[in-house]
Short mmCIF file of C-alpha atoms and ligand atoms in Angstrom, two decimals:
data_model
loop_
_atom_site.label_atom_id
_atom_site.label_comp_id
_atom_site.label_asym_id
_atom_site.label_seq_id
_atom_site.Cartn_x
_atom_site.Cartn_y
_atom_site.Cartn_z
CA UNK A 13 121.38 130.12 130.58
CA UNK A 14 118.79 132.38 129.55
CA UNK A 15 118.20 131.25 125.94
CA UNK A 16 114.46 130.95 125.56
CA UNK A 17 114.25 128.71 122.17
CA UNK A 18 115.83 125.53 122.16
CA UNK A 19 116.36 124.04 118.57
CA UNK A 20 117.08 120.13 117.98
CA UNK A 21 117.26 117.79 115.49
CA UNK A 22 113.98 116.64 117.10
CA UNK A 23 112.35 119.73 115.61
CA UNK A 24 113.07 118.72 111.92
CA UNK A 25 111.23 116.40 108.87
CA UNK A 26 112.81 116.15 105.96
CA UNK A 27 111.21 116.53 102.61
CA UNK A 28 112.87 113.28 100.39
CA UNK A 29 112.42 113.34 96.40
CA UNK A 30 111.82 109.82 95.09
CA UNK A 31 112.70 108.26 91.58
CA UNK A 32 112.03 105.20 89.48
CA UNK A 33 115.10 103.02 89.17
CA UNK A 34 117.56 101.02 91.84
CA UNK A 35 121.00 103.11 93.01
CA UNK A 36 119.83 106.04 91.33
CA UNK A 37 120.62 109.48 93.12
CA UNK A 38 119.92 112.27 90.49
CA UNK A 39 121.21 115.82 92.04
CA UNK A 40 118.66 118.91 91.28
CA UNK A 41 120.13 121.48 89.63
CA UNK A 42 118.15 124.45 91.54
CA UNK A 43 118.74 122.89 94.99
CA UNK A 44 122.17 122.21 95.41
CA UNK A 45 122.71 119.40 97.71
CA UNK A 46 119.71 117.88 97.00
CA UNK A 47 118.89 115.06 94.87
CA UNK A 48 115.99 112.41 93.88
CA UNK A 49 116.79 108.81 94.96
CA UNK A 50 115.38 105.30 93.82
CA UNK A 51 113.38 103.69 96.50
CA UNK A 52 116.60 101.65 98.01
CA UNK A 53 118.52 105.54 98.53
CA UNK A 54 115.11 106.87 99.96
CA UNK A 55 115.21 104.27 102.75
CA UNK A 56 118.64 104.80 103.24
CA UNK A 57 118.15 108.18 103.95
CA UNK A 58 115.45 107.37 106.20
CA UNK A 59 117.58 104.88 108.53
CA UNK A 60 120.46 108.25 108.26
CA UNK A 61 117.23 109.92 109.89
CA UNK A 62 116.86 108.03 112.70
CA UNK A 63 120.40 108.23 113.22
CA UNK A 64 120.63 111.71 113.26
CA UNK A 65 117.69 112.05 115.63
CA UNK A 66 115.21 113.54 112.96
CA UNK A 67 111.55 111.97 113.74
CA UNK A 68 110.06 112.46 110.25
CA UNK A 69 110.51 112.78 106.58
CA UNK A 70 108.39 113.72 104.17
CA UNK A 71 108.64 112.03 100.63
CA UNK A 72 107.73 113.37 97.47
CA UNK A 73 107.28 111.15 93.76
CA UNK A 74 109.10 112.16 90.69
CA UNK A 75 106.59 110.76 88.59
CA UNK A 76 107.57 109.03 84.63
CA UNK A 77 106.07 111.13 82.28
CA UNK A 78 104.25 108.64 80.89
CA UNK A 79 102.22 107.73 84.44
CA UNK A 80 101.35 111.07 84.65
CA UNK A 81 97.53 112.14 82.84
CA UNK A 82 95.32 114.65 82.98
CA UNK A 83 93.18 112.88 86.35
CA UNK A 84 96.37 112.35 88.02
CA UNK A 85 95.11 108.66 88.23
CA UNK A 86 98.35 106.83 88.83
CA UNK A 87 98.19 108.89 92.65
CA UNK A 88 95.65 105.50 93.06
CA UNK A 89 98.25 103.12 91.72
CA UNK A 90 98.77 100.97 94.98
CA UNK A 91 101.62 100.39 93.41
CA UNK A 92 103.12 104.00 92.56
CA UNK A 93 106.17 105.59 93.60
CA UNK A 94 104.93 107.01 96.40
CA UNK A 95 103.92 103.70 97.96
CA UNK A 96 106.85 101.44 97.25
CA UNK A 97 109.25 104.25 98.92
CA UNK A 98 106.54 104.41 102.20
CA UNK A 99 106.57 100.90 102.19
CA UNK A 100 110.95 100.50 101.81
CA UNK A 101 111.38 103.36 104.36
CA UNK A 102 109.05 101.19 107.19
CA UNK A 103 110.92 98.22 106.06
CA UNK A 104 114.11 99.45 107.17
CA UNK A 105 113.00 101.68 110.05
CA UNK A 106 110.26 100.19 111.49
CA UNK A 107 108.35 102.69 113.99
CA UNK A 108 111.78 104.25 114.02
CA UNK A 109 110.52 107.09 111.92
CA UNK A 110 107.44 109.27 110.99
CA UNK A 111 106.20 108.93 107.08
CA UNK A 112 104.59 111.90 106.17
CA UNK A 113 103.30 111.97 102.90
CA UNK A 114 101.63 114.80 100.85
CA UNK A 115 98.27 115.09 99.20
CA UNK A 116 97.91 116.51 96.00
CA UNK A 117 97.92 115.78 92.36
CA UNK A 118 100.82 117.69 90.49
CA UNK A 119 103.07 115.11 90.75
CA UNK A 120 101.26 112.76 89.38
CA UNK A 121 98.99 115.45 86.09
CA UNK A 122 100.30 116.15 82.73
CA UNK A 123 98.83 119.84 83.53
CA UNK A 124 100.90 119.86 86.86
CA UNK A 125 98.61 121.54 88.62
CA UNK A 126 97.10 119.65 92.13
CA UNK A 127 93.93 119.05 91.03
CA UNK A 128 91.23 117.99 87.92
CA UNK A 129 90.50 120.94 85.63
CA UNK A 130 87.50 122.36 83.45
CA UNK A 131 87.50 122.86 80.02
CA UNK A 132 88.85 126.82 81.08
CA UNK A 133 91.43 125.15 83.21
CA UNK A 134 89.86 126.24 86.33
CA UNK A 135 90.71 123.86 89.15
CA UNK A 136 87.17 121.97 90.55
CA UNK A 137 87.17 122.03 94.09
CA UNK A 138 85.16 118.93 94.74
CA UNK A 139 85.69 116.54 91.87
CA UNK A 140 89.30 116.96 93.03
CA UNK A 141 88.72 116.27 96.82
CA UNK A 142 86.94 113.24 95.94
CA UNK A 143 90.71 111.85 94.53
CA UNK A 144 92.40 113.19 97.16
CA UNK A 145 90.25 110.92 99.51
CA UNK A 146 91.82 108.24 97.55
CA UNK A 147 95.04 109.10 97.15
CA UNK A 148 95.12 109.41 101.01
CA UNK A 149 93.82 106.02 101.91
CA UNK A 150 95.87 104.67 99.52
CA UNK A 151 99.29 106.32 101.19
CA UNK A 152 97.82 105.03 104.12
CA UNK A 153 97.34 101.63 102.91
CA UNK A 154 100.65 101.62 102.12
CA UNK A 155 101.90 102.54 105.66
CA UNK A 156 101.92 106.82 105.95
CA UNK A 157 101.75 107.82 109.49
CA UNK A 158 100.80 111.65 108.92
CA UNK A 159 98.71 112.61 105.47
CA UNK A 160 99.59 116.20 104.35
CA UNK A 161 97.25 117.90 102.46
CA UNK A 162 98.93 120.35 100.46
CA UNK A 163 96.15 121.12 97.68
CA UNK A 164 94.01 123.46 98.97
CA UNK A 165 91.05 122.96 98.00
CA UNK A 166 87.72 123.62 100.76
CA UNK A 167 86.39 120.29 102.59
CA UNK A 168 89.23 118.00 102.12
CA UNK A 169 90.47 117.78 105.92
CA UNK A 170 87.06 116.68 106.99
CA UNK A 171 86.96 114.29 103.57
CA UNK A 172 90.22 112.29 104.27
CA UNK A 173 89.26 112.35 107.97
CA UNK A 174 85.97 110.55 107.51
CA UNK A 175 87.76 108.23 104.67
CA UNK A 176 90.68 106.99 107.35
CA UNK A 177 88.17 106.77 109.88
CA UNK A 178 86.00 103.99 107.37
CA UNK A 179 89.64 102.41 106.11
CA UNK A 180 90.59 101.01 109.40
CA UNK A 181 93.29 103.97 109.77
CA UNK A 182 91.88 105.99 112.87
CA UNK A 183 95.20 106.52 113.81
CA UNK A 184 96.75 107.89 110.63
CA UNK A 185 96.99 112.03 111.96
CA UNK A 186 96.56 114.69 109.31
CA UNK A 187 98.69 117.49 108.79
CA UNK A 188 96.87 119.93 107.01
CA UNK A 189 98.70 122.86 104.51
CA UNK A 190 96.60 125.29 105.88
CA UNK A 191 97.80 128.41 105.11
CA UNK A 192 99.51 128.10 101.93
CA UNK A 193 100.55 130.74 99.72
CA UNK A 194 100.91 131.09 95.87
CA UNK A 195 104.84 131.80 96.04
CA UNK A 196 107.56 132.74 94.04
CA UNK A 197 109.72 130.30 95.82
CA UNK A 198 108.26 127.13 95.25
CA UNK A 199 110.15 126.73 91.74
CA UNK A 200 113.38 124.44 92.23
CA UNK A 201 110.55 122.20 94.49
CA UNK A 202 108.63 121.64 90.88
CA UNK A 203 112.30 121.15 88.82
CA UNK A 204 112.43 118.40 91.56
CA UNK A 205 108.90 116.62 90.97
CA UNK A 206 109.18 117.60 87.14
CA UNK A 207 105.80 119.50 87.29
CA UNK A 208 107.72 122.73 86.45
CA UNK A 209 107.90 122.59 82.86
CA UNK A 210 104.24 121.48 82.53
CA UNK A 211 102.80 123.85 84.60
CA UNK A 212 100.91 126.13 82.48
CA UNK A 213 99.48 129.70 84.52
CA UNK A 214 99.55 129.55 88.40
CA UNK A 215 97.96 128.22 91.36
CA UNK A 216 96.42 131.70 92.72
CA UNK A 217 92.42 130.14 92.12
CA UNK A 218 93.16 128.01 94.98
CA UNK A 219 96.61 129.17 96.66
CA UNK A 220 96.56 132.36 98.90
CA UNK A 221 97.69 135.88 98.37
CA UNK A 222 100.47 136.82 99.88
CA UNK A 223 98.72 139.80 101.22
CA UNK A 224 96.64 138.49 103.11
CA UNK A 225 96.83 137.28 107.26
CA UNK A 226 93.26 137.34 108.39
CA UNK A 227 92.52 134.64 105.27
CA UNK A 228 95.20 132.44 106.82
CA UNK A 229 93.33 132.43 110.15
CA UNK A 230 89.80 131.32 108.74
CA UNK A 231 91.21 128.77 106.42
CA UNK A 232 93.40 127.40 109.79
CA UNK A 233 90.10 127.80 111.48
CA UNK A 234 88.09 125.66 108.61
CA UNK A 235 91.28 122.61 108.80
CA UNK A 236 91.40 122.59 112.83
CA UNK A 237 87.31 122.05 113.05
CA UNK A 238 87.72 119.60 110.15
CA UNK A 239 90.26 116.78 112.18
CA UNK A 240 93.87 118.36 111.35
CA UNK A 241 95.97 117.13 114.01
CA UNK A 242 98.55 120.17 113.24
CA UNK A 243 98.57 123.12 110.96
CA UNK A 244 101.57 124.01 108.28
CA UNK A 245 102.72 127.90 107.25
CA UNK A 246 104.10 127.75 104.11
CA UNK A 247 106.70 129.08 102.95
CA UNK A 248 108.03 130.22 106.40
CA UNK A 249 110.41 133.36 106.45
CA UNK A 250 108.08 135.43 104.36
CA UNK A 251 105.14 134.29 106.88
CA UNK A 252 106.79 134.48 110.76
CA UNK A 253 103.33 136.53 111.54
CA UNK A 254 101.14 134.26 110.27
CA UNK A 255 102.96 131.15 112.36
CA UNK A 256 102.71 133.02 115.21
CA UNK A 257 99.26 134.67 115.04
CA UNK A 258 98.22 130.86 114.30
CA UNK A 259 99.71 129.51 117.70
CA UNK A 260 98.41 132.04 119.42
CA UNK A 261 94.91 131.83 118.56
CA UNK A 262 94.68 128.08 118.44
CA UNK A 263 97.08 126.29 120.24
CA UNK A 264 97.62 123.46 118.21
CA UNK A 265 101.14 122.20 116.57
CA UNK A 266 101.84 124.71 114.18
CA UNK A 267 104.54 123.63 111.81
CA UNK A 268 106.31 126.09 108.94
CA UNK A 269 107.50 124.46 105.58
CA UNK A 270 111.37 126.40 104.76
CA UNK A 271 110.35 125.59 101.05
CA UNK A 272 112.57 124.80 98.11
CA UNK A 273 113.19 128.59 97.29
CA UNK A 274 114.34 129.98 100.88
CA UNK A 275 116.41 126.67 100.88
CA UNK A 276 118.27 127.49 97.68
CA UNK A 277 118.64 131.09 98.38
CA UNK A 278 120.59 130.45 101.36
CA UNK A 279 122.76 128.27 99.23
CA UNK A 280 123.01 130.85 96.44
CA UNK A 281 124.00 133.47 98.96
CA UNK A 282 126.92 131.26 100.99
CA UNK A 283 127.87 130.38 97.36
CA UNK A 284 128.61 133.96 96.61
CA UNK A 285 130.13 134.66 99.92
CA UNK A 286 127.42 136.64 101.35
CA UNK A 287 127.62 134.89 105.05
CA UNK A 288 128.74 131.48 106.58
CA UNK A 289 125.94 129.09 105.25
CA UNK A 290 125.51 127.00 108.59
CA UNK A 291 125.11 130.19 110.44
CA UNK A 292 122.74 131.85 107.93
CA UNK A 293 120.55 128.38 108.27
CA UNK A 294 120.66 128.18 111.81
CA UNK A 295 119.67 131.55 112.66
CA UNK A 296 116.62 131.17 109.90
CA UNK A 297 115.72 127.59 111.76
CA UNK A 298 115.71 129.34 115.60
CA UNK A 299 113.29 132.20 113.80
CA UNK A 300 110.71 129.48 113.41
CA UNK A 301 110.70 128.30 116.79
CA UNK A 302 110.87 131.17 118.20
CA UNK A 303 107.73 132.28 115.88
CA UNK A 304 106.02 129.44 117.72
CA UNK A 305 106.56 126.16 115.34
CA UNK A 306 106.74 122.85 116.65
CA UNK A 307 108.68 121.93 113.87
CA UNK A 308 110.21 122.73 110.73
CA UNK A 309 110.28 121.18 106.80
CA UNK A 310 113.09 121.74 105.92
CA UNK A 311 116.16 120.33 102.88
CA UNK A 312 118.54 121.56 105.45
CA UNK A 313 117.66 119.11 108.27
CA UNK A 314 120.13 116.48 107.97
CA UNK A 315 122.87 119.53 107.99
CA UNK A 316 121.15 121.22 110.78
CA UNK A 317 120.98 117.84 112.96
CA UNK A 318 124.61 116.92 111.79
CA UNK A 319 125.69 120.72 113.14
CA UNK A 320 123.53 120.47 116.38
CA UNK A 321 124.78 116.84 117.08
CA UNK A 322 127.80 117.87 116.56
CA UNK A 323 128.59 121.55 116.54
C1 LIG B 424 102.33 120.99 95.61
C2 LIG B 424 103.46 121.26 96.54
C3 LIG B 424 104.36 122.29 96.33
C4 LIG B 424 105.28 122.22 97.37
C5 LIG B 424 104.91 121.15 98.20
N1 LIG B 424 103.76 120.56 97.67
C6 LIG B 424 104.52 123.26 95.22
C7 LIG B 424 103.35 123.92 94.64
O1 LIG B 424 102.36 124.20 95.30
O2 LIG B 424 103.44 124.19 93.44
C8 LIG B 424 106.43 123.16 97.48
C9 LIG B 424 107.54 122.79 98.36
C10 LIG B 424 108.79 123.54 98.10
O3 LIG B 424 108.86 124.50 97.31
O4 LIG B 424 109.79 123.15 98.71
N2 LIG B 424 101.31 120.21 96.01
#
């Protein structure tokens, strides 16, 4: 009776890895209970979504090797990965479901990192929001409801905005990565995408130190005034503060991305018999509502739905 954060399956997207090939699932070795799936698994999953009461998923391409280059120019391939799985997952769901799909080029570089590089290596901030307008319409072509940048770079909110505005997609919503932080636990998520071997350095020229709260707030700030429809924290547990300093200051849908390290930590730790696994996710899942998130990415959302449809 007095419980002051309700959590539901409503509350949950779920990040989907995609693969070439038909009846493929591939499991990933540093996310147990996770796998890639062809295009035909990836819709499948969807219309278990919708079952299960969980609004959105969010899909990710593991890109061939040889599609990926140093422009990332196969993100513009109407015809990618990416696309084919949007397109399968509103064939078999209809409006049933949200398609959220991210923004950024490591999936798709032979560097691996999200955007085009100088000769030092150094990420270019505008070059590479002029692809990411691209790669955006063209998810949107394809049938994405909710474009997620998750790049970083300055300007791009405002970029895609105007772009979707001239594409006849006023109604596409953005999502923006707002406050997103060069992390230790993002590794298993590049295993999964295969950017993780060819990832030479880091991301710190255009990801945020961990250090840092006030940064968070301008660069949220920057994405609202641009046309984000809703901000992400990312990763979450590490970053309550900043998910809650964000709702309180601007109001909007706030929305924390559990990423692929906090997922597989959990698993680790049930695995060793540290705590009951359902319990240790479910108490982690409250935190972000409770921190003020509207919702939550998250690889444990079809367990957490089955567990709060079902106990
Ligand atoms: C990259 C991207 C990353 C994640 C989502 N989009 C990794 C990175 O920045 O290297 C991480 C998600 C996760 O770890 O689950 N554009």
């Amino acid at each position: 009776m007095h419980r002051e954060t309700l959590l539901t399956p409503a509350d949950l997207i779920w990040p989907l890895f995609v693969t070439e090939g038909t009846g493929i699932e591939e499991p990933i070795a540093t996310l147990p209970g996770v796998s890639r799936w062809s295009v035909d698994g990836i819709a499948a999953r969807a219309r278990e979504a919708v079952e299960l009461g969980i609004p959105c998923i969010a899909l990710f391409p593991n890109t061939q090797p040889d599609r990926r280059s140093d422009d990332g120019k196969e993100a513009l391939n109407p015809d990618n990965l990416m696309c084919r799985a949007i397109k399968a997952v509103r064939d078999a769901c209809g409006s049933d479901i949200g398609i959220l799909t991210d923004v950024a080029l490591d999936p798709y570089t032979s560097h691996g990192q999200d955007g085009l590089l100088d000769d030092e290596g150094y990420v270019i901030n505008d070059d590479t929001v002029a692809v990411l307008v691209d790669q955006a319409v063209n998810q949107a072509d394809a049938g994405a409801d909710i474009i997620a940048p998750s790049d970083m770079m300055d300007g791009r909110v405002k970029a895609i905005r105007m772009a979707l505005e001239m594409n006849q997609h006023p109604n596409v919503q953005i999502m923006a990565y707002s406050a997103k932080y060069a992390s230790a636990f993002y590794g298993p998520f590049r295993d999964a995408v295969g950017s993780g071997g060819l990832l030479k350095g880091d991301k710190k020229s255009y990801q945020m130190d961990p250090a840092n709260g006030d940064e968070a707030m301008r660069e949220i700030a920057f994405d609202i005034a641009e046309g984000a429809d809703s901000v992400m924290v990312k990763p979450g547990l590490a970053y309550l503060d900043i998910i809650w300093r964000a709702k309180q200051q601007f109001g909007v849908p706030v929305f924390a991305y559990q990423v692929s390290g906090e997922y597989a930590l959990i698993e680790a730790g049930a695995a060793e018999g540290i705590a009951d696994r359902d319990a240790l996710l479910m108490e982690k899942l409250v935190g972000f509502k409770r921190a003020g998130c509207s919702g939550v990415l998250t690889y444990h959302a079809p367990v957490a739905a089955r567990l709060l449809n079902h106990g």
